[in-house]
Amino acid sequence: MSYAGDLTPEAAYELLRSEPGAVLVDVRSEPEWQFVGVPDVSDLGKEPLFVPWRGGGPDPAGTFVAELSAAGLAPGDDVAVVLLCRSGVRSVAAAEALAAAGAHRAFNVLDGFEGALDEHGHRGGAGWRAAGLPWRQS
């Protein structure tokens, strides 16, 4: 594993709560943020960063790291970066990209915001929302 590790949604929330400098980065797309909902960490005195992971293209890792840096989060900073996507796949790629750029504390949230598809082809049985963690509709 090239990044700091995987966290359950509950462990990710606890890390965000216990470390004042820890940052939550939602790497899903804008339509997902608008129509599915977003994590809400305002009770922790924080706001997530919304920087989409754009797989494919000429340099998705470089683009992602540059966008995070522009948002004020430099990979060399020694802060915990908690990465969240829909089901925990894109956030692994984002964590690997951050680690390769020098971030030593890039974590993936297992099952993401709404988990993998179940046997009926539906999401929502796992992840941030299913764990009962705070979230809101945009």
XYZ file of C-alpha atoms in Angstrom:
138
model
C 0.000 0.000 0.000
C 1.508 3.319 -1.042
C -0.814 5.578 0.982
C -1.332 5.827 4.769
C -4.172 3.311 4.907
C -7.884 2.631 4.850
C -10.303 3.853 7.500
C -13.864 2.847 8.212
C -16.233 5.808 7.939
C -16.476 5.916 11.743
C -12.671 5.903 12.151
C -12.378 8.622 9.491
C -14.879 10.804 11.363
C -13.004 10.205 14.636
C -9.705 11.199 12.994
C -11.320 14.384 11.676
C -12.703 15.060 15.146
C -9.505 14.364 17.070
C -7.012 16.146 14.797
C -7.725 19.855 14.356
C -5.723 20.055 11.119
C -7.202 16.949 9.480
C -9.021 17.616 6.215
C -11.828 15.712 4.495
C -11.622 15.730 0.694
C -14.637 14.518 -1.282
C -13.325 13.373 -4.676
C -16.688 12.590 -6.284
C -18.120 14.576 -9.190
C -20.254 17.696 -8.930
C -23.462 15.832 -9.935
C -22.832 13.347 -7.105
C -22.415 16.210 -4.623
C -25.585 17.889 -5.871
C -27.898 14.903 -6.225
C -26.627 12.300 -3.748
C -25.500 14.519 -0.868
C -22.281 15.487 0.862
C -20.630 14.713 4.182
C -21.256 17.392 6.784
C -18.417 18.023 9.237
C -19.565 21.471 10.300
C -20.154 20.190 13.846
C -16.372 19.649 13.940
C -15.766 23.245 12.857
C -14.677 22.063 9.406
C -15.821 22.096 5.831
C -14.824 19.400 3.345
C -12.853 20.253 0.258
C -14.605 19.258 -2.952
C -11.987 18.317 -5.550
C -13.066 15.684 -8.084
C -10.789 12.809 -9.056
C -10.859 12.771 -12.839
C -9.614 9.344 -13.892
C -8.244 9.000 -17.368
C -6.952 12.013 -19.222
C -3.311 12.879 -19.684
C -2.365 13.410 -16.008
C -5.198 12.837 -13.517
C -2.829 12.634 -10.540
C -1.040 15.872 -11.432
C -4.310 17.684 -12.038
C -5.752 16.469 -8.739
C -2.668 17.417 -6.704
C -2.553 20.836 -8.392
C -6.229 21.464 -7.600
C -5.696 20.493 -3.960
C -2.664 22.766 -3.753
C -4.707 25.616 -5.228
C -7.301 24.968 -2.508
C -4.579 25.371 0.120
C -3.648 21.761 0.794
C -0.053 21.074 -0.219
C 1.004 17.402 -0.359
C 4.112 18.042 1.744
C 2.044 19.350 4.660
C 2.009 16.941 7.578
C -1.765 16.841 7.928
C -4.140 13.924 7.777
C -6.038 13.976 4.486
C -9.168 11.813 4.517
C -10.348 11.001 0.989
C -13.934 9.991 0.236
C -15.631 8.926 -2.999
C -18.809 6.991 -3.789
C -17.624 3.492 -2.915
C -13.941 3.711 -1.952
C -12.329 3.176 -5.360
C -11.565 6.666 -6.713
C -10.436 7.730 -3.254
C -7.763 4.987 -3.304
C -6.417 6.394 -6.583
C -6.493 9.906 -5.083
C -4.701 8.711 -1.921
C -2.041 7.009 -4.045
C -1.567 10.200 -6.080
C -1.178 12.287 -2.932
C 1.257 9.805 -1.420
C 3.335 9.834 -4.617
C 3.389 13.650 -4.415
C 4.726 13.549 -0.855
C 1.673 13.353 1.406
C 2.507 10.934 4.200
C -0.938 10.886 5.778
C -3.414 10.313 2.926
C -6.219 7.961 4.009
C -8.995 6.260 2.033
C -12.494 5.914 3.505
C -13.646 2.322 3.049
C -16.999 2.007 1.255
C -16.976 5.748 0.486
C -20.130 7.799 0.837
C -22.680 5.168 -0.200
C -20.924 1.816 -0.655
C -20.786 -0.723 -3.438
C -23.780 -2.140 -5.286
C -25.744 -4.763 -3.382
C -27.297 -7.903 -4.871
C -30.211 -5.788 -6.177
C -27.962 -3.236 -7.874
C -28.532 -0.558 -5.227
C -26.088 1.505 -3.211
C -26.511 2.803 0.308
C -26.040 -0.251 2.506
C -22.509 0.756 3.506
C -20.349 3.856 3.722
C -20.574 7.275 5.366
C -24.375 7.646 5.117
C -25.153 4.079 6.197
C -22.892 4.566 9.244
C -25.198 7.379 10.348
C -22.521 10.056 10.051
C -23.617 13.636 9.354
C -24.462 14.511 5.775
C -26.702 16.893 3.885
C -28.256 17.439 0.523
C -26.737 20.279 -1.471
